mmCIF file of C-alpha atoms in Angstrom:
data_model
loop_
_atom_site.group_PDB
_atom_site.id
_atom_site.type_symbol
_atom_site.label_atom_id
_atom_site.label_comp_id
_atom_site.label_asym_id
_atom_site.label_seq_id
_atom_site.Cartn_x
_atom_site.Cartn_y
_atom_site.Cartn_z
ATOM 1 C CA MET A 18 -2.151 19.652 14.753
ATOM 2 C CA SER A 19 -0.687 23.155 14.845
ATOM 3 C CA ASN A 20 2.310 24.030 12.654
ATOM 4 C CA TYR A 21 2.071 20.783 10.702
ATOM 5 C CA ASN A 22 4.011 22.397 7.838
ATOM 6 C CA ASP A 23 7.219 22.029 9.861
ATOM 7 C CA VAL A 24 6.777 18.311 10.588
ATOM 8 C CA SER A 25 9.521 16.332 8.861
ATOM 9 C CA GLY A 26 9.408 12.841 7.391
ATOM 10 C CA ARG A 27 11.450 10.565 5.159
ATOM 11 C CA ILE A 28 10.337 9.708 1.625
ATOM 12 C CA PHE A 29 11.987 8.112 -1.403
ATOM 13 C CA ASN A 30 9.788 9.313 -4.255
ATOM 14 C CA ILE A 31 6.913 11.564 -5.301
ATOM 15 C CA GLN A 32 5.180 10.176 -8.380
ATOM 16 C CA LYS A 33 2.849 12.476 -10.268
ATOM 17 C CA PHE A 34 0.025 11.751 -12.720
ATOM 18 C CA SER A 35 -0.762 8.257 -11.441
ATOM 19 C CA VAL A 36 -4.143 6.809 -12.398
ATOM 20 C CA HIS A 37 -3.915 3.974 -9.881
ATOM 21 C CA ASP A 38 -4.001 3.840 -6.097
ATOM 22 C CA GLY A 39 -7.199 5.793 -5.614
ATOM 23 C CA PRO A 40 -9.716 7.720 -7.747
ATOM 24 C CA GLY A 41 -8.753 10.115 -10.539
ATOM 25 C CA ILE A 42 -5.306 11.514 -11.302
ATOM 26 C CA ARG A 43 -3.151 11.227 -8.209
ATOM 27 C CA THR A 44 0.194 12.119 -6.715
ATOM 28 C CA ILE A 45 1.763 9.223 -4.827
ATOM 29 C CA VAL A 46 4.095 10.042 -1.933
ATOM 30 C CA PHE A 47 6.291 7.045 -1.100
ATOM 31 C CA LEU A 48 7.414 6.917 2.533
ATOM 32 C CA LYS A 49 10.425 4.992 3.841
ATOM 33 C CA GLY A 50 9.997 2.184 6.359
ATOM 34 C CA CYS A 51 7.828 -0.929 6.597
ATOM 35 C CA TYR A 52 6.989 -3.491 9.273
ATOM 36 C CA LEU A 53 6.669 -6.351 6.765
ATOM 37 C CA ARG A 54 9.195 -7.993 4.460
ATOM 38 C CA CYS A 55 7.010 -9.378 1.678
ATOM 39 C CA LYS A 56 9.080 -11.610 -0.567
ATOM 40 C CA TRP A 57 7.547 -10.092 -3.722
ATOM 41 C CA CYS A 58 7.872 -6.425 -2.696
ATOM 42 C CA CYS A 59 8.527 -4.292 -5.778
ATOM 43 C CA ASN A 60 9.867 -1.409 -3.670
ATOM 44 C CA PRO A 61 12.555 -3.063 -1.507
ATOM 45 C CA GLU A 62 14.169 0.359 -1.089
ATOM 46 C CA SER A 63 11.083 1.294 0.940
ATOM 47 C CA GLN A 64 11.520 -1.340 3.621
ATOM 48 C CA GLU A 65 14.362 0.226 5.606
ATOM 49 C CA TYR A 66 13.762 3.621 7.198
ATOM 50 C CA LYS A 67 17.427 4.538 6.816
ATOM 51 C CA ILE A 68 18.705 6.410 3.761
ATOM 52 C CA GLN A 69 20.345 3.892 1.418
ATOM 53 C CA THR A 70 22.518 3.651 -1.668
ATOM 54 C CA MET A 71 21.102 1.613 -4.550
ATOM 55 C CA VAL A 72 22.884 0.831 -7.811
ATOM 56 C CA THR A 73 20.643 1.454 -10.834
ATOM 57 C CA GLY A 74 22.016 0.898 -14.337
ATOM 58 C CA GLY A 75 25.525 0.797 -12.922
ATOM 59 C CA VAL A 76 25.095 4.171 -11.212
ATOM 60 C CA GLU A 77 24.858 4.665 -7.449
ATOM 61 C CA LYS A 78 21.698 6.454 -6.366
ATOM 62 C CA THR A 79 20.780 7.776 -2.927
ATOM 63 C CA VAL A 80 17.390 6.446 -1.851
ATOM 64 C CA GLY A 81 15.605 8.527 0.747
ATOM 65 C CA GLN A 82 15.342 12.193 1.669
ATOM 66 C CA ASP A 83 14.071 14.129 4.645
ATOM 67 C CA ILE A 84 11.382 16.643 3.753
ATOM 68 C CA THR A 85 8.806 18.758 5.573
ATOM 69 C CA VAL A 86 5.055 18.642 5.125
ATOM 70 C CA GLY A 87 5.161 22.208 3.837
ATOM 71 C CA GLU A 88 7.640 21.231 1.139
ATOM 72 C CA VAL A 89 5.531 18.271 0.029
ATOM 73 C CA ILE A 90 2.330 20.349 -0.007
ATOM 74 C CA GLY A 91 4.121 22.914 -2.167
ATOM 75 C CA LYS A 92 4.848 20.230 -4.774
ATOM 76 C CA ILE A 93 1.364 18.722 -4.550
ATOM 77 C CA LYS A 94 -0.550 21.989 -4.956
ATOM 78 C CA LYS A 95 0.920 22.527 -8.432
ATOM 79 C CA ASP A 96 -1.287 19.694 -9.681
ATOM 80 C CA MET A 97 -4.552 20.739 -8.059
ATOM 81 C CA PRO A 98 -6.238 21.532 -11.415
ATOM 82 C CA TYR A 99 -5.763 17.886 -12.405
ATOM 83 C CA TYR A 100 -7.222 16.691 -9.102
ATOM 84 C CA ARG A 101 -10.280 18.911 -9.499
ATOM 85 C CA ARG A 102 -11.014 17.816 -13.061
ATOM 86 C CA SER A 103 -10.508 14.090 -12.409
ATOM 87 C CA GLY A 104 -11.654 13.705 -8.808
ATOM 88 C CA GLY A 105 -8.089 12.760 -7.909
ATOM 89 C CA GLY A 106 -5.777 13.682 -5.078
ATOM 90 C CA VAL A 107 -2.884 12.392 -2.995
ATOM 91 C CA THR A 108 -2.080 8.845 -1.889
ATOM 92 C CA LEU A 109 0.481 7.924 0.760
ATOM 93 C CA SER A 110 2.308 4.732 -0.106
ATOM 94 C CA GLY A 111 5.634 3.171 0.733
ATOM 95 C CA GLY A 112 6.785 1.347 2.551
ATOM 96 C CA GLU A 113 4.102 1.695 5.183
ATOM 97 C CA CYS A 114 2.849 5.164 6.093
ATOM 98 C CA LEU A 115 1.891 3.962 9.584
ATOM 99 C CA CYS A 116 5.629 3.675 10.355
ATOM 100 C CA GLN A 117 5.822 7.485 10.232
ATOM 101 C CA ILE A 118 2.483 8.267 11.824
ATOM 102 C CA ARG A 119 3.252 11.856 12.897
ATOM 103 C CA PHE A 120 4.487 12.858 9.439
ATOM 104 C CA ALA A 121 1.744 10.937 7.631
ATOM 105 C CA THR A 122 -1.018 12.443 9.768
ATOM 106 C CA ALA A 123 0.381 15.960 9.395
ATOM 107 C CA LEU A 124 0.693 15.558 5.617
ATOM 108 C CA LEU A 125 -2.857 14.277 5.252
ATOM 109 C CA GLU A 126 -4.184 17.083 7.467
ATOM 110 C CA GLY A 127 -2.389 19.574 5.246
ATOM 111 C CA CYS A 128 -3.957 18.002 2.162
ATOM 112 C CA LYS A 129 -7.446 18.212 3.665
ATOM 113 C CA ASP A 130 -6.899 21.860 4.636
ATOM 114 C CA ASN A 131 -6.121 22.511 0.972
ATOM 115 C CA GLY A 132 -9.212 20.667 -0.262
ATOM 116 C CA ILE A 133 -7.284 17.685 -1.628
ATOM 117 C CA ASN A 134 -8.754 14.169 -1.671
ATOM 118 C CA THR A 135 -6.621 11.706 0.313
ATOM 119 C CA ALA A 136 -5.902 7.982 0.308
ATOM 120 C CA ILE A 137 -3.443 5.644 1.979
ATOM 121 C CA GLU A 138 -2.067 2.267 0.985
ATOM 122 C CA THR A 139 -1.512 0.178 4.095
ATOM 123 C CA THR A 140 -0.776 -3.295 5.357
ATOM 124 C CA GLY A 141 -2.770 -2.489 8.489
ATOM 125 C CA PHE A 142 0.037 -3.924 10.618
ATOM 126 C CA ALA A 143 0.165 -1.522 13.562
ATOM 127 C CA GLU A 144 -1.526 -0.895 16.878
ATOM 128 C CA TYR A 145 -5.075 0.275 16.182
ATOM 129 C CA GLU A 146 -4.433 3.336 18.383
ATOM 130 C CA VAL A 147 -1.909 4.401 15.714
ATOM 131 C CA ILE A 148 -4.331 3.815 12.836
ATOM 132 C CA GLU A 149 -7.048 5.747 14.679
ATOM 133 C CA LYS A 150 -4.976 8.928 14.512
ATOM 134 C CA ILE A 151 -4.839 8.965 10.728
ATOM 135 C CA LEU A 152 -8.389 7.947 9.767
ATOM 136 C CA PRO A 153 -10.071 11.373 10.205
ATOM 137 C CA TYR A 154 -7.879 12.738 7.400
ATOM 138 C CA VAL A 155 -8.280 9.832 4.941
ATOM 139 C CA ASP A 156 -10.993 9.602 2.281
ATOM 140 C CA THR A 157 -10.048 6.126 1.020
ATOM 141 C CA VAL A 158 -8.127 3.338 2.756
ATOM 142 C CA LEU A 159 -6.573 0.842 0.346
ATOM 143 C CA MET A 160 -5.711 -2.110 2.574
ATOM 144 C CA ASP A 161 -3.957 -5.338 1.669
ATOM 145 C CA ILE A 162 -5.352 -8.638 2.852
ATOM 146 C CA LYS A 163 -2.694 -11.025 1.630
ATOM 147 C CA HIS A 164 -3.820 -14.325 3.155
ATOM 148 C CA ILE A 165 -6.239 -15.704 5.711
ATOM 149 C CA ASN A 166 -3.844 -18.391 6.958
ATOM 150 C CA SER A 167 -1.532 -16.775 9.510
ATOM 151 C CA TYR A 168 1.258 -19.352 9.178
ATOM 152 C CA LYS A 169 1.516 -18.873 5.435
ATOM 153 C CA HIS A 170 1.221 -15.103 5.844
ATOM 154 C CA LYS A 171 4.220 -15.099 8.171
ATOM 155 C CA GLU A 172 6.213 -17.392 5.870
ATOM 156 C CA PHE A 173 5.945 -14.923 2.965
ATOM 157 C CA THR A 174 5.768 -11.546 4.769
ATOM 158 C CA SER A 175 7.716 -12.108 8.036
ATOM 159 C CA GLN A 176 4.658 -11.342 10.212
ATOM 160 C CA PRO A 177 1.478 -13.211 11.228
ATOM 161 C CA ASN A 178 -1.889 -11.771 10.209
ATOM 162 C CA GLU A 179 -4.115 -11.796 13.321
ATOM 163 C CA ARG A 180 -3.530 -8.097 14.024
ATOM 164 C CA ILE A 181 -4.127 -7.227 10.365
ATOM 165 C CA LEU A 182 -7.470 -9.031 10.208
ATOM 166 C CA GLU A 183 -8.636 -7.494 13.480
ATOM 167 C CA ASN A 184 -7.602 -4.028 12.304
ATOM 168 C CA ALA A 185 -9.468 -4.562 9.031
ATOM 169 C CA ARG A 186 -12.670 -5.046 11.035
ATOM 170 C CA LYS A 187 -12.050 -1.877 13.043
ATOM 171 C CA ILE A 188 -11.039 0.190 10.013
ATOM 172 C CA ALA A 189 -14.193 -0.942 8.208
ATOM 173 C CA GLU A 190 -16.241 0.381 11.131
ATOM 174 C CA ASN A 191 -14.563 3.776 11.170
ATOM 175 C CA ALA A 192 -13.118 4.650 7.751
ATOM 176 C CA LYS A 193 -14.968 6.745 5.190
ATOM 177 C CA GLU A 194 -14.196 4.086 2.565
ATOM 178 C CA LEU A 195 -12.237 0.839 2.744
ATOM 179 C CA ILE A 196 -11.155 -1.029 -0.381
ATOM 180 C CA ILE A 197 -9.491 -4.410 0.037
ATOM 181 C CA ARG A 198 -6.587 -5.266 -2.233
ATOM 182 C CA VAL A 199 -4.973 -8.656 -2.774
ATOM 183 C CA PRO A 200 -1.546 -9.047 -4.381
ATOM 184 C CA VAL A 201 -1.955 -12.341 -6.266
ATOM 185 C CA ILE A 202 1.312 -14.245 -5.795
ATOM 186 C CA PRO A 203 1.886 -17.729 -7.300
ATOM 187 C CA THR A 204 2.752 -20.382 -4.650
ATOM 188 C CA PHE A 205 1.436 -18.029 -1.943
ATOM 189 C CA ASN A 206 -2.229 -17.173 -2.468
ATOM 190 C CA ASP A 207 -3.224 -17.699 -6.107
ATOM 191 C CA THR A 208 -5.601 -20.640 -5.765
ATOM 192 C CA VAL A 209 -9.354 -20.348 -6.114
ATOM 193 C CA GLU A 210 -9.761 -21.524 -2.521
ATOM 194 C CA GLU A 211 -7.366 -18.930 -1.094
ATOM 195 C CA ILE A 212 -8.855 -16.017 -3.016
ATOM 196 C CA LYS A 213 -12.368 -17.148 -2.093
ATOM 197 C CA ALA A 214 -11.430 -17.163 1.605
ATOM 198 C CA ILE A 215 -10.030 -13.622 1.366
ATOM 199 C CA ALA A 216 -13.080 -12.414 -0.589
ATOM 200 C CA GLU A 217 -15.479 -13.913 1.951
ATOM 201 C CA PHE A 218 -13.588 -12.205 4.761
ATOM 202 C CA ALA A 219 -13.700 -8.896 2.866
ATOM 203 C CA LYS A 220 -17.430 -9.333 2.265
ATOM 204 C CA SER A 221 -17.950 -9.710 6.021
ATOM 205 C CA LEU A 222 -16.441 -6.273 6.692
ATOM 206 C CA LYS A 223 -18.896 -3.439 7.271
ATOM 207 C CA GLY A 224 -19.384 -1.265 4.210
ATOM 208 C CA VAL A 225 -16.748 -2.973 2.048
ATOM 209 C CA LYS A 226 -17.966 -3.274 -1.519
ATOM 210 C CA ARG A 227 -14.808 -3.482 -3.623
ATOM 211 C CA LEU A 228 -11.851 -5.850 -3.869
ATOM 212 C CA HIS A 229 -8.900 -5.342 -6.216
ATOM 213 C CA LEU A 230 -6.759 -8.250 -7.411
ATOM 214 C CA LEU A 231 -3.191 -7.122 -8.132
ATOM 215 C CA PRO A 232 -1.337 -9.650 -10.331
ATOM 216 C CA TYR A 233 2.243 -10.482 -9.369
ATOM 217 C CA HIS A 234 5.034 -8.968 -11.452
ATOM 218 C CA ASN A 235 8.796 -8.946 -11.037
ATOM 219 C CA PHE A 236 9.487 -5.371 -12.189
ATOM 220 C CA GLY A 237 11.345 -4.625 -8.947
ATOM 221 C CA MET A 238 13.685 -7.613 -9.142
ATOM 222 C CA ASP A 239 16.736 -5.602 -10.266
ATOM 223 C CA LYS A 240 16.378 -3.326 -7.255
ATOM 224 C CA TYR A 241 17.300 -6.198 -4.941
ATOM 225 C CA GLU A 242 20.605 -6.666 -6.728
ATOM 226 C CA GLY A 243 21.124 -2.901 -6.599
ATOM 227 C CA LEU A 244 20.712 -3.052 -2.822
ATOM 228 C CA GLY A 245 22.977 -6.103 -2.492
ATOM 229 C CA ARG A 246 20.038 -8.358 -1.638
ATOM 230 C CA LYS A 247 18.771 -11.652 -3.009
ATOM 231 C CA TYR A 248 15.357 -11.796 -4.721
ATOM 232 C CA GLU A 249 13.869 -15.074 -3.524
ATOM 233 C CA LEU A 250 11.052 -15.340 -6.080
ATOM 234 C CA LYS A 251 13.106 -14.948 -9.265
ATOM 235 C CA ASP A 252 11.706 -18.180 -10.753
ATOM 236 C CA LEU A 253 8.050 -17.146 -10.353
ATOM 237 C CA LYS A 254 6.033 -16.331 -13.435
ATOM 238 C CA PRO A 255 3.139 -13.829 -13.334
ATOM 239 C CA PRO A 256 -0.364 -15.353 -13.357
ATOM 240 C CA THR A 257 -1.957 -15.625 -16.772
ATOM 241 C CA ALA A 258 -4.819 -13.358 -17.830
ATOM 242 C CA GLU A 259 -7.054 -16.440 -17.977
ATOM 243 C CA HIS A 260 -6.223 -17.393 -14.384
ATOM 244 C CA MET A 261 -6.809 -13.829 -13.168
ATOM 245 C CA GLN A 262 -10.248 -13.876 -14.803
ATOM 246 C CA LYS A 263 -11.035 -17.113 -12.969
ATOM 247 C CA LEU A 264 -10.049 -15.515 -9.646
ATOM 248 C CA LEU A 265 -12.042 -12.398 -10.478
ATOM 249 C CA ALA A 266 -15.143 -14.532 -11.028
ATOM 250 C CA VAL A 267 -14.647 -16.026 -7.554
ATOM 251 C CA VAL A 268 -14.539 -12.528 -6.046
ATOM 252 C CA ASN A 269 -17.646 -11.393 -7.913
ATOM 253 C CA GLU A 270 -19.555 -14.523 -6.814
ATOM 254 C CA THR A 271 -19.295 -13.316 -3.199
ATOM 255 C CA GLY A 272 -21.211 -10.159 -4.138
ATOM 256 C CA LEU A 273 -18.202 -7.871 -4.064
ATOM 257 C CA ASP A 274 -17.329 -5.598 -6.970
ATOM 258 C CA GLY A 275 -14.030 -7.130 -8.072
ATOM 259 C CA GLN A 276 -11.483 -5.736 -10.479
ATOM 260 C CA ILE A 277 -8.030 -6.654 -11.740
ATOM 261 C CA GLY A 278 -5.512 -3.937 -10.956
ATOM 262 C CA GLY A 279 -5.859 -1.045 -8.582
#
């Protein structure tokens, strides 16, 4: 698009020097807004598009700022030597970048024009016509498949999964690279049978070779209190290393290249 530098969007953080969420050393741009309400979400401040106040350590903090693509690119370009040496780049996270498709597309186009590798983290919950707009500017799509059972998916995320699974098939056909990621949540999807079903689905997708298992943690629990919200999973304990290894073996048995963490 022309004049993409002037396109404005709403973010809540820019995290530099990340070694997760895509290859190499990366800058993660966290966008506000999400279509899902996953009970375990570690960034609850990302879910609402509106600018919020969150109490952190007894201090009120404004969460969310409006910023232009040009301003973000200016911050990103300072770290280009690290991207070049490590094969890294920029990842759009959130929230859900598909909620701000004009800003996300413009930002990714700006990155590509500057020779920067790009990735997105996505739930895939959007009309495919929306997703189609962003794919030409994305090198790696990191997509969550949280459950195969739609009823259970809706119970824990607020939305059914039929659209997500269908979009995964279409993204696999058209993306440069698609990596499937599974947040492993006790009581939701942490059984051998559930992970096997997700892995078999991922294996059926064209060109998909990798699946990342992301163990549950409760590091974001205090944020809910800071936003005046209740954290429903406060009694959950993270899966043990032994259990994660068992689930990893299930993934690898399907022929996918599994790993723990992303």
